[in-house]
Coordinates of C-alpha atoms and ligand atoms in Angstrom, one line a residue:
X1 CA 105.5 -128.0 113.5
X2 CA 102.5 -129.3 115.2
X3 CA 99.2 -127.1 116.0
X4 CA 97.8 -126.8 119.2
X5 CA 94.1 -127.2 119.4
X6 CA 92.7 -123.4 118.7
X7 CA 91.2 -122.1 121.8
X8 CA 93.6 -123.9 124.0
X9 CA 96.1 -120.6 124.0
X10 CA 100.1 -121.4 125.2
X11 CA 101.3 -120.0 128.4
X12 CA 102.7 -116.6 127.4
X13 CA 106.1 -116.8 127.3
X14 CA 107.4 -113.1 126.3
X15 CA 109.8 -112.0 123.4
X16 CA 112.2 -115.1 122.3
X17 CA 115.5 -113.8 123.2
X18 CA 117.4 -113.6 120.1
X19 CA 114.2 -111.1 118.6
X20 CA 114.4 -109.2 121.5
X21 CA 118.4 -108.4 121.5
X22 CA 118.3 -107.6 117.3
X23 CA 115.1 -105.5 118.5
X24 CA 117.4 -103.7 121.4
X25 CA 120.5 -103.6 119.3
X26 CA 119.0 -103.0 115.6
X27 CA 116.0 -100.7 115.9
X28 CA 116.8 -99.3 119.3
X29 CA 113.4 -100.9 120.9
X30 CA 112.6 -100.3 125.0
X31 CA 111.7 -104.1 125.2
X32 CA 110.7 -104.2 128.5
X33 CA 108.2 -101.7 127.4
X34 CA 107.4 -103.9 124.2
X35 CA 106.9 -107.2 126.4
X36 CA 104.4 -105.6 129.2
X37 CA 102.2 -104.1 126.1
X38 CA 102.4 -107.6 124.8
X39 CA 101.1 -108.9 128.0
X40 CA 98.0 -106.5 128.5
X41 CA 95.3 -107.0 126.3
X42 CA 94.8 -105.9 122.6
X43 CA 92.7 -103.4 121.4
X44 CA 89.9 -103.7 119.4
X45 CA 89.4 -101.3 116.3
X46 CA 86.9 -101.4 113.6
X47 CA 86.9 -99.6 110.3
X48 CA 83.6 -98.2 108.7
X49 CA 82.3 -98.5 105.4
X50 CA 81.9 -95.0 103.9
X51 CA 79.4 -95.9 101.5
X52 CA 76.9 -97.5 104.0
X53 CA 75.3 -96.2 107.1
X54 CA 78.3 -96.8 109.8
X55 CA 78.3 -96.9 113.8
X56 CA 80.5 -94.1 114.6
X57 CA 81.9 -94.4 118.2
X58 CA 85.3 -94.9 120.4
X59 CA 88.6 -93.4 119.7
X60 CA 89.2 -92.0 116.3
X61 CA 92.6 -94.0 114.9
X62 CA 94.8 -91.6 114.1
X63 CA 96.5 -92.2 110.5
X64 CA 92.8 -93.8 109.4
X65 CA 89.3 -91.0 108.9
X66 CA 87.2 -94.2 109.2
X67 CA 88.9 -96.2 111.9
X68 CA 88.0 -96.1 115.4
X69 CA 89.3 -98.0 119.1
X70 CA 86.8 -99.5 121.1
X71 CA 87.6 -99.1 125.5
X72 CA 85.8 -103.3 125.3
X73 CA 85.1 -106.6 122.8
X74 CA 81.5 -106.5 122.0
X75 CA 79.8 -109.7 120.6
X76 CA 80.6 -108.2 116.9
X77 CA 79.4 -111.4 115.9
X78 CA 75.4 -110.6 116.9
X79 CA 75.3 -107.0 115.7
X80 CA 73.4 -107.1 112.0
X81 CA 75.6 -104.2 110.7
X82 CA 78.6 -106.3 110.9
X83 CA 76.9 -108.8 108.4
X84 CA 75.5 -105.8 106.5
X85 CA 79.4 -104.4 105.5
X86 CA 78.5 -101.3 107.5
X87 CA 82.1 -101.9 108.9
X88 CA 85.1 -104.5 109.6
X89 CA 87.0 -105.3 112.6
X90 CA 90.6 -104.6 112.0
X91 CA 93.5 -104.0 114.1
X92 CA 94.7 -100.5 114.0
X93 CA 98.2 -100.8 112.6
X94 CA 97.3 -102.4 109.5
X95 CA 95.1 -99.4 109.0
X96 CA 98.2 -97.0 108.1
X97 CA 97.6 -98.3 104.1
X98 CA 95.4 -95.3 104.1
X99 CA 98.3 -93.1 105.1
X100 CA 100.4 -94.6 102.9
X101 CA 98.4 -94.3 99.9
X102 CA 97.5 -90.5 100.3
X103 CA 101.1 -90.1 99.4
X104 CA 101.0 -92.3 96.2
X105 CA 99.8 -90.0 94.0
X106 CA 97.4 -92.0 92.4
X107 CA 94.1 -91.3 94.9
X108 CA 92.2 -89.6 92.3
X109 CA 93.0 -91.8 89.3
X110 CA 91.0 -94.3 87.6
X111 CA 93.6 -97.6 88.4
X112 CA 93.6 -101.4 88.1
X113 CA 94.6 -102.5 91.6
X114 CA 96.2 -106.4 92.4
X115 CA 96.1 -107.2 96.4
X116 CA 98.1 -110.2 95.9
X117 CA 97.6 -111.9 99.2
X118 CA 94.4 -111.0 100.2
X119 CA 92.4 -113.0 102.4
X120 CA 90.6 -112.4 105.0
X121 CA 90.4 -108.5 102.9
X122 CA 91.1 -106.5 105.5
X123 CA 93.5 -104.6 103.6
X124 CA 91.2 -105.2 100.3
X125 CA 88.2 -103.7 101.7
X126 CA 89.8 -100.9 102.9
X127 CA 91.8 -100.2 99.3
X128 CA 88.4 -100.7 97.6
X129 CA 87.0 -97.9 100.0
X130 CA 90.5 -95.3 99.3
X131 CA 90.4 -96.3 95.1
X132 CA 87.9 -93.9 93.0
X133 CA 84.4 -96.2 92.4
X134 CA 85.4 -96.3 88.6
X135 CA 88.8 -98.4 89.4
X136 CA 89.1 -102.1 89.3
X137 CA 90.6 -104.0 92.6
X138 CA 91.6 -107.7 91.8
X139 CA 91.9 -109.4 94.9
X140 CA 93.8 -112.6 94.9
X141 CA 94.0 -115.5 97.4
X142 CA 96.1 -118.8 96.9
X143 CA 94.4 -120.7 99.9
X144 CA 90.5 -122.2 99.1
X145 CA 88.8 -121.7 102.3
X146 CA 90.5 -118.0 103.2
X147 CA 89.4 -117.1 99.7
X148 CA 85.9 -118.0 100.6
X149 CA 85.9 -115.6 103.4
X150 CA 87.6 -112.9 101.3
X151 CA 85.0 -113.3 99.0
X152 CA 82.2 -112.9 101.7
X153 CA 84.2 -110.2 103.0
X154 CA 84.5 -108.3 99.6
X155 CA 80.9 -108.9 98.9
X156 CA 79.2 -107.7 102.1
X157 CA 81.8 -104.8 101.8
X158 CA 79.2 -103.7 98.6
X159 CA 81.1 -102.2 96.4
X160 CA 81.0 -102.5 92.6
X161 CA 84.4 -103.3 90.7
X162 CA 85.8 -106.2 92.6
X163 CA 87.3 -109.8 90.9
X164 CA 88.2 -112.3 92.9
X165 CA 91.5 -114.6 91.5
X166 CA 93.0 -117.6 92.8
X167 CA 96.4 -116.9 91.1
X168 CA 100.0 -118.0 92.4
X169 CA 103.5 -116.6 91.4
X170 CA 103.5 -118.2 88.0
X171 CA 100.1 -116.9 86.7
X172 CA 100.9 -113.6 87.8
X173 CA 104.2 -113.8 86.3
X174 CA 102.4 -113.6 82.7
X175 CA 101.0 -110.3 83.8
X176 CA 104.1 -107.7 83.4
X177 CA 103.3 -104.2 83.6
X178 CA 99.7 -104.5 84.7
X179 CA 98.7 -103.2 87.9
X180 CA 99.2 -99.4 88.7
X181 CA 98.7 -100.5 92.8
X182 CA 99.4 -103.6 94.1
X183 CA 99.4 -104.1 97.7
X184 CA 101.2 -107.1 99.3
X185 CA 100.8 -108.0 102.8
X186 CA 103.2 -111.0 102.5
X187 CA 102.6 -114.0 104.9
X188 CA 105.4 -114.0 107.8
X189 CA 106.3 -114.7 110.6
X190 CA 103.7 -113.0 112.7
X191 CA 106.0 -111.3 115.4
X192 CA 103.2 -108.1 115.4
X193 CA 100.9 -110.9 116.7
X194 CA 102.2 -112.5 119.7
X195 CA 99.8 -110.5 121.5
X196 CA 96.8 -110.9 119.4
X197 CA 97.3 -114.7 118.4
X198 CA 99.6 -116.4 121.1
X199 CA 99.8 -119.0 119.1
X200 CA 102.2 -117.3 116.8
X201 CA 104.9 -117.2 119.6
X202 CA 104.6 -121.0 119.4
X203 CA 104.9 -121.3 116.0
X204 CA 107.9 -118.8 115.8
X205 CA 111.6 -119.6 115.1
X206 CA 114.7 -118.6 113.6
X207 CA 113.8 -121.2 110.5
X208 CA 110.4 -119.9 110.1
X209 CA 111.8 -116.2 109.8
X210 CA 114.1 -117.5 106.9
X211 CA 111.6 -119.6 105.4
X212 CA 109.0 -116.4 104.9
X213 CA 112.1 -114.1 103.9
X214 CA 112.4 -116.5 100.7
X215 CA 108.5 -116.9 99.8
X216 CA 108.4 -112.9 100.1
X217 CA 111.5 -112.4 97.6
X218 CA 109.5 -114.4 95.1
X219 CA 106.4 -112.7 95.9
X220 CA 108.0 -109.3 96.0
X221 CA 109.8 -110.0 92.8
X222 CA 106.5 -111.1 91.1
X223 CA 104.5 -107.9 92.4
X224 CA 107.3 -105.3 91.5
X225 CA 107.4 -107.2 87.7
X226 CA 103.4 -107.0 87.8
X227 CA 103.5 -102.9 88.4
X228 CA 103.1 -100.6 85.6
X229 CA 105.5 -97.8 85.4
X230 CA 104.8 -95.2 88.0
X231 CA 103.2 -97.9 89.7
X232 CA 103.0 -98.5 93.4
X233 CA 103.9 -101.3 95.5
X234 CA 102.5 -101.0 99.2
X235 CA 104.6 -103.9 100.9
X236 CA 103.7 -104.7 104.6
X237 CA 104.0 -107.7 106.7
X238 CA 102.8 -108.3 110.5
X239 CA 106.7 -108.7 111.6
X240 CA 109.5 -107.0 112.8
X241 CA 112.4 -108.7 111.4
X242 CA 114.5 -106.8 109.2
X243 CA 115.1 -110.0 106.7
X244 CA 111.3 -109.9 106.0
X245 CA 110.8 -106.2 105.6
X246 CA 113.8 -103.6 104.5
X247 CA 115.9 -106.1 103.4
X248 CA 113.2 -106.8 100.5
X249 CA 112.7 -102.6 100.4
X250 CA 116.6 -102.7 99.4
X251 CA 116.5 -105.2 96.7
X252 CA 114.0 -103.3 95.1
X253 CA 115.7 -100.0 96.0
X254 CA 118.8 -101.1 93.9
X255 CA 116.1 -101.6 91.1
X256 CA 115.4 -97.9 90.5
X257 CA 112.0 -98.1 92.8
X258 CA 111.7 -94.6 94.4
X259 CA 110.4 -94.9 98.3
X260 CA 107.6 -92.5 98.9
X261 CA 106.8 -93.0 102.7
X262 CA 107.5 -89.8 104.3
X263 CA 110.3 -89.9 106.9
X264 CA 108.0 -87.4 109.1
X265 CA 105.6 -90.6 110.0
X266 CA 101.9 -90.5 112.3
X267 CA 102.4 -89.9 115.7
X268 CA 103.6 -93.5 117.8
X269 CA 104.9 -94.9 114.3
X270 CA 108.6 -95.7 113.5
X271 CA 110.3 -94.4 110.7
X272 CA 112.5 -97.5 110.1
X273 CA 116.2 -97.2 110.2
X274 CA 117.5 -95.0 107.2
X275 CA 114.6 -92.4 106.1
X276 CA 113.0 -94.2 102.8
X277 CA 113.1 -98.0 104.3
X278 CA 109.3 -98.1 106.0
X279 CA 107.3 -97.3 108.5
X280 CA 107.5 -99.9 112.1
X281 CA 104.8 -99.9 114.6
X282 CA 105.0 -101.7 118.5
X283 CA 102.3 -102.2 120.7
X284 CA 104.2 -100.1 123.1
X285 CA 104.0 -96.9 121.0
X286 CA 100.2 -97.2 119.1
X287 CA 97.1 -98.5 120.0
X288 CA 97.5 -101.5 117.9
X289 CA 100.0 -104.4 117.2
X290 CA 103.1 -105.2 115.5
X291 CA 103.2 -103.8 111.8
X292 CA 105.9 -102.7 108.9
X293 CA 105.0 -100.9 106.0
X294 CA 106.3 -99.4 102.8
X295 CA 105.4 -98.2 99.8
X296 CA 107.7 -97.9 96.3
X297 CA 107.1 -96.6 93.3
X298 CA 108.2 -98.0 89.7
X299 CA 110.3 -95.6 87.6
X300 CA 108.6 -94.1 84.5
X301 CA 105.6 -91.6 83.5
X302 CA 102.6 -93.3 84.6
X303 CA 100.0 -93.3 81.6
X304 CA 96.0 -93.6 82.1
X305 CA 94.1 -96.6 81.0
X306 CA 92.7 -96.9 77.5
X307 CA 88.7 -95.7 78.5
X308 CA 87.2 -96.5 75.5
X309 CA 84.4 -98.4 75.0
X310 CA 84.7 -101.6 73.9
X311 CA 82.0 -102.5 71.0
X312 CA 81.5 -105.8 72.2
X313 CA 78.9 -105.7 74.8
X314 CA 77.0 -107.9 76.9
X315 CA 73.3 -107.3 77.7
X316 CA 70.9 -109.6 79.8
X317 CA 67.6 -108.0 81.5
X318 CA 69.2 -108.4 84.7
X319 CA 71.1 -105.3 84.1
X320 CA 68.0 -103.6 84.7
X321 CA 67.8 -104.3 88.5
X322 CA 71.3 -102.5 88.4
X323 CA 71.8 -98.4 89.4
X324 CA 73.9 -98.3 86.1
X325 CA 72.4 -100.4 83.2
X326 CA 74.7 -99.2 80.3
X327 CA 77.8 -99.3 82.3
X328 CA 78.0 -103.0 83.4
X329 CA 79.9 -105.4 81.9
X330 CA 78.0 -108.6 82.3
X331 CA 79.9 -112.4 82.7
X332 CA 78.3 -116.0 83.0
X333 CA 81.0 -117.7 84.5
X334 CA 80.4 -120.9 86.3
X335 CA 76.6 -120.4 85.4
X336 CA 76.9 -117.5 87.8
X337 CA 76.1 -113.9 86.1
X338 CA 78.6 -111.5 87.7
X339 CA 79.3 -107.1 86.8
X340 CA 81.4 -105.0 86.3
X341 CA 82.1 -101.7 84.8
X342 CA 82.3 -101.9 81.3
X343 CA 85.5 -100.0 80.6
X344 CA 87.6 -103.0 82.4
X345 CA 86.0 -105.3 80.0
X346 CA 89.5 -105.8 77.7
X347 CA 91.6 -106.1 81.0
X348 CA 88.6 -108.7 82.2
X349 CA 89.6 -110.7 79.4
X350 CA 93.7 -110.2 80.0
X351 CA 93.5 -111.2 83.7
X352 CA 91.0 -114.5 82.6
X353 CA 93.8 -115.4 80.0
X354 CA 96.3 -115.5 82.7
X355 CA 94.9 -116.0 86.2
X356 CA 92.4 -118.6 87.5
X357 CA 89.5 -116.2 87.7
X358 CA 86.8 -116.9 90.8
X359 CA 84.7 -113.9 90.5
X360 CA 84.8 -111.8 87.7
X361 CA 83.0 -108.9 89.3
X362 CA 79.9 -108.8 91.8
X363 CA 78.2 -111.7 91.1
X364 CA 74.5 -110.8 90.8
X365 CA 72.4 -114.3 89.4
X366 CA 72.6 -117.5 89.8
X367 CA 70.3 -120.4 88.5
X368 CA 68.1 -122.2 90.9
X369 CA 66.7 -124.8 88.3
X370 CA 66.0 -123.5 85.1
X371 CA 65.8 -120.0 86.3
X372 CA 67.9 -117.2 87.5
X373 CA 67.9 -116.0 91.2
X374 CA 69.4 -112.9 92.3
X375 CA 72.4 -114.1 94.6
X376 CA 73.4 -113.0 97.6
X377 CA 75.9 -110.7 96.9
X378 CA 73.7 -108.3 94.6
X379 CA 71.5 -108.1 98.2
X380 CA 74.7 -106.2 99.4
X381 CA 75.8 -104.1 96.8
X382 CA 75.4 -100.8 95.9
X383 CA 75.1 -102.1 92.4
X384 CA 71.1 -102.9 93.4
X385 CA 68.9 -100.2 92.2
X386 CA 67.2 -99.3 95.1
X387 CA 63.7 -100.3 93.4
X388 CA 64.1 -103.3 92.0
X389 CA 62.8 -106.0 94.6
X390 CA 60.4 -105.2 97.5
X391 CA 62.2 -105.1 100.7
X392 CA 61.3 -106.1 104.1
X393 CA 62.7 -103.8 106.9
X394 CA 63.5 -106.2 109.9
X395 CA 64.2 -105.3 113.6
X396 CA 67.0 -106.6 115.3
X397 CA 66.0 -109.4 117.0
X398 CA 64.3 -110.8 113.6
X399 CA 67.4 -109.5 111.8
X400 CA 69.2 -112.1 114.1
X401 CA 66.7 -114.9 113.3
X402 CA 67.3 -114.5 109.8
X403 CA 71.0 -114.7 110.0
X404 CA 71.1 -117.4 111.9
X405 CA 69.1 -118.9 108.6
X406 CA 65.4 -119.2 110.2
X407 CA 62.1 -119.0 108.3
X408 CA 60.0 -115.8 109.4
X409 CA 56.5 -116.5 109.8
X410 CA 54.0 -114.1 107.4
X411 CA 50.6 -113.7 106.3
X412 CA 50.5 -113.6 102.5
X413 CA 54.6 -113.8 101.6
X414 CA 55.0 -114.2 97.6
X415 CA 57.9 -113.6 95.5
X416 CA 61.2 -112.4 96.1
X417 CA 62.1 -110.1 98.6
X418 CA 65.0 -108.3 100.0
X419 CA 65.7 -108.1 104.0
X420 CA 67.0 -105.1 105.2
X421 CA 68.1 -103.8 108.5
X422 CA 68.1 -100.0 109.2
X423 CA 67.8 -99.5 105.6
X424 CA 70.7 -101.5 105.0
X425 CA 70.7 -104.4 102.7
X426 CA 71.0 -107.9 104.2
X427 CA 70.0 -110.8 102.1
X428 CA 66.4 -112.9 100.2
X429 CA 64.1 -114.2 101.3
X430 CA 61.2 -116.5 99.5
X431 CA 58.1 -116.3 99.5
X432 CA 55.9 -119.3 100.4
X433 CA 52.4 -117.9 101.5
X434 CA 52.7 -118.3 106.1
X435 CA 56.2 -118.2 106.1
X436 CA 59.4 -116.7 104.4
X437 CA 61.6 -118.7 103.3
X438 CA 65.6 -118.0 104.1
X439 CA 68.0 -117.7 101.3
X440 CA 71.0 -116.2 103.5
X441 CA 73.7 -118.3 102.5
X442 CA 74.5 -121.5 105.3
X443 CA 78.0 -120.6 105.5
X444 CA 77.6 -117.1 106.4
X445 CA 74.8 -118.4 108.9
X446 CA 75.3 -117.1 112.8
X447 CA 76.2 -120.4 114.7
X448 CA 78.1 -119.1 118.1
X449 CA 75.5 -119.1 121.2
X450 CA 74.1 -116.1 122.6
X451 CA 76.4 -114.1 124.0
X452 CA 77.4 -113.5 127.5
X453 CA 79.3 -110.5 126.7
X454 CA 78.0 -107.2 125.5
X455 CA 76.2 -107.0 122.6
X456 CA 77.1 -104.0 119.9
X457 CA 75.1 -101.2 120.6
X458 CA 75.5 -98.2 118.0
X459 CA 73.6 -95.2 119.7
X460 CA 73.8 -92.7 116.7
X461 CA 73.5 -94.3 112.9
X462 CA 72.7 -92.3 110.7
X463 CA 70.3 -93.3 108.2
X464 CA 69.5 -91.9 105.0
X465 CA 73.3 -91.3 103.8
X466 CA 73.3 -90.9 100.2
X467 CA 74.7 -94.8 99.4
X468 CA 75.5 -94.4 95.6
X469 CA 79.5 -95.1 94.4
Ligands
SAM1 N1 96.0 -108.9 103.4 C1 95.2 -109.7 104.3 C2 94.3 -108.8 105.1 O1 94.6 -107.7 105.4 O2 93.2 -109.3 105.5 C3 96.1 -110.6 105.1 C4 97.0 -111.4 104.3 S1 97.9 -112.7 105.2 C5 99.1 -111.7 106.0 C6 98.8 -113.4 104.0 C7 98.0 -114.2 103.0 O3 98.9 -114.7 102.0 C8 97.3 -115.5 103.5 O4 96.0 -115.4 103.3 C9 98.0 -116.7 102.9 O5 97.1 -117.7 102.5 C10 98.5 -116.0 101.6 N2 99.8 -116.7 101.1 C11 100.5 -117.6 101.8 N3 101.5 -118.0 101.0 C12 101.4 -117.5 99.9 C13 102.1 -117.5 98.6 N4 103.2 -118.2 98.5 N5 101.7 -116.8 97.6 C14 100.6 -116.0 97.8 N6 99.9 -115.9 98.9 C15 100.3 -116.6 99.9

């Protein structure tokens, strides 16, 4: 089907008919109530990070303790903190993983975790936030360019224990009874967006809605074969149709899964159907747009991961600019040196066997010439010991400057330092004696045009939060 040009958004047309009738008939929806919140304006929410300094404001989202609704759009886009990870705009609904995986059981376990369709990491960063620090998250993304972003994402998000993989079905085929989490948030056909993306209403159809329903079978298939036993699946799409979401929530049903969703759901959200088939949200109902979620868990006793040692170990005096030396795990791949905790080197190895690896953990070196540089993403992390490269403390306007790549002007600048903002990590600069020279990555750079709106304003951040994992 042919694309409009983005930015040029299609008259709005409300529900197609036929989705609106298996709405009335099937689920029991007030559609006139669904189609005037679809025409009103969506909300905007934003998660914080809970291991960085975070903005704290708005209406606290219900089913999420770090999520909040803002009354107005700011210009996100010129507000430092967003570059720093501090937090991540996401719309509410998709928030109610954290709900979801209180029940699973598995909160205060060390896991390996596969989101399988990850990008832009909405749902990874927040699963990296709700997994213990010692668990591994492997977040995969077929497409090049979102998995660029995802990367950024997951990288400015800070945390330690993160591989990116650029697997499909087959790879992750070869990995049976691996993952003790894996979330899927299948692509589909976007129903729960109408209002957020009109352009999904053009793109819609009865063909499309088939279409996904087959792609998510062999995705669902592929995750549920990838869980451990006592595993959990966490399956969610942004639609409403019952093809795409408890028809695949069956299938797996009549497999022995066990569904853990209480039937007693958040206040606004739908328990779908028969108790045990998922949770529905509708823009009429929540602050926040279309959504379905469930969550399954594999039959068997779930076992903990091997946590020995293994005697093979890497060293490299870049571990010392790390907060934990001994426990990283150090790879050169790609010429990049990337970290990770050393207890997930053996399963490392497994998932490099099997899956085209991108990043196998944070990525914290990379040669300029003949010698290393600290990249970008070690900047970010919490991996950083706190002392291991001066730091330059810049105000917001500067802040701005440098992420929209400029050289700041100095006296005496040598060396390599790290910007900060509010005391949270940004990116390098280099030293070349009046000026500094700017080392935040070109694609990350700010490029929109001052903006006419709003800009972000956080009255109360705290500062000084205790920032190790
Ligand atoms: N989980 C993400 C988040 O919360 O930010 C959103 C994921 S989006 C709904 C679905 C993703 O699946 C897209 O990034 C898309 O590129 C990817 N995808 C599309 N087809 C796929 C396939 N056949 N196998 C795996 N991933 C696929």
């Amino acid at each position: 089907m042919g694309r409009t040009k983005p930015g040029t958004a299609p008259p709005r047309t409300g529900l197609p008919e036929e989705l609106a009738l298996r709405l009335r008939t099937d689920h029991g929806v007030d559609t006139t109530a669904l189609d005037l919140a679809l025409a009103a304006s969506s909300p905007v929410s934003f998660r914080t990070n809970p291991l960085k300094p975070s903005p704290a404001c708005g209406t606290p989202v219900p089913w999420c303790g770090v999520g909040h609704v803002l009354p107005d759009r700011p210009a996100f886009t010129f507000d430092p903190f967003l570059h720093a990870g501090a937090y991540y705009v996401q719309e509410a609904s998709s928030m109610l993983l954290e709900e979801a995986f209180r029940v699973c059981g598995l909160t205060d376990r060390t896991v390996l975790a596969l989101d399988l369709c990850a990008a832009p990491g909405g749902k990874s960063t927040h699963l990296r936030s709700l997994l213990t620090p010692a668990s591994l998250l492997v977040a995969n993304e077929v497409d090049g360019q979102r998995r660029s972003v995802l990367q950024e994402n997951l990288w400015k998000w800070g945390h330690g224990n993160v591989v990116v993989t650029a697997g499909n079905n087959n790879h992750f085929h070869c990995l049976p009874g691996t993952f003790d989490v894996v979330v899927l948030d299948a692509p589909c056909s976007g129903e729960g967006m109408f209002r957020k993306d009109p352009h999904a209403l053009t793109q819609w159809s009865p063909g499309l809605v088939q279409q996904c329903a087959r792609v998510q079978r062999d995705l669902v298939d592929v995750a549920w074969r990838s869980l451990r036993p006592g595993g959990v699946l966490f399956y969610s799409t942004c639609t409403w149709e019952e093809c795409e979401n408890e028809d695949h929530v069956r299938h797996l049903l009549e497999q022995g899964a066990e569904s853990i969703l209480p039937t007693a759901a958040p206040l606004g959200v739908v328990t779908s159907g028969a108790p045990g088939l998922g949770w529905r949200c509708y823009p009429h109902l929540i602050q926040g747009e279309g959504f379905y979620l469930s969550a399954l868990r594999k039959p068997g006793p779930w076992t903990p991961h091997d946590a020995s040692i293994p005697a093979r170990r890497s060293s490299s005096p870049w571990s010392e600019h790390l907060v934990d030396p001994n426990g990283s795990h150090l790879t050169e791949h790609k010429t990049i040196l990337h970290a990770v905790d050393v207890r997930w080197q053996r399963s490392l190895d497994a998932l490099m066997a099997a899956v085209p690896v991108v990043s196998p953990g944070i990525p914290i070196a990379q040669p300029k010439g003949p010698v290393l540089h600290p990249h970008p993403a070690l900047a970010l992390s919490l991996l950083l010991r706190q002392d291991a490269f001066p730091e330059l403390d810049l105000d917001e306007p500067s802040a701005i400057r440098y992420l929209k790549g400029e050289a700041l002007p100095a006296l005496d600048a040598r060396g390599t330092t790290r910007v900060v903002h509010r005391g949270l990590g940004l990116g390098w600069m280099q030293g070349a004696g009046r000026r500094w020279n700017n080392q935040w990555p070109s694609a990350w750079r700010i490029r929109a045009a001052h903006p006419s709106v709003t800009r972000v304003s956080w009255s109360s951040i705290p500062t000084g939060q205790d920032n190790s994992e």
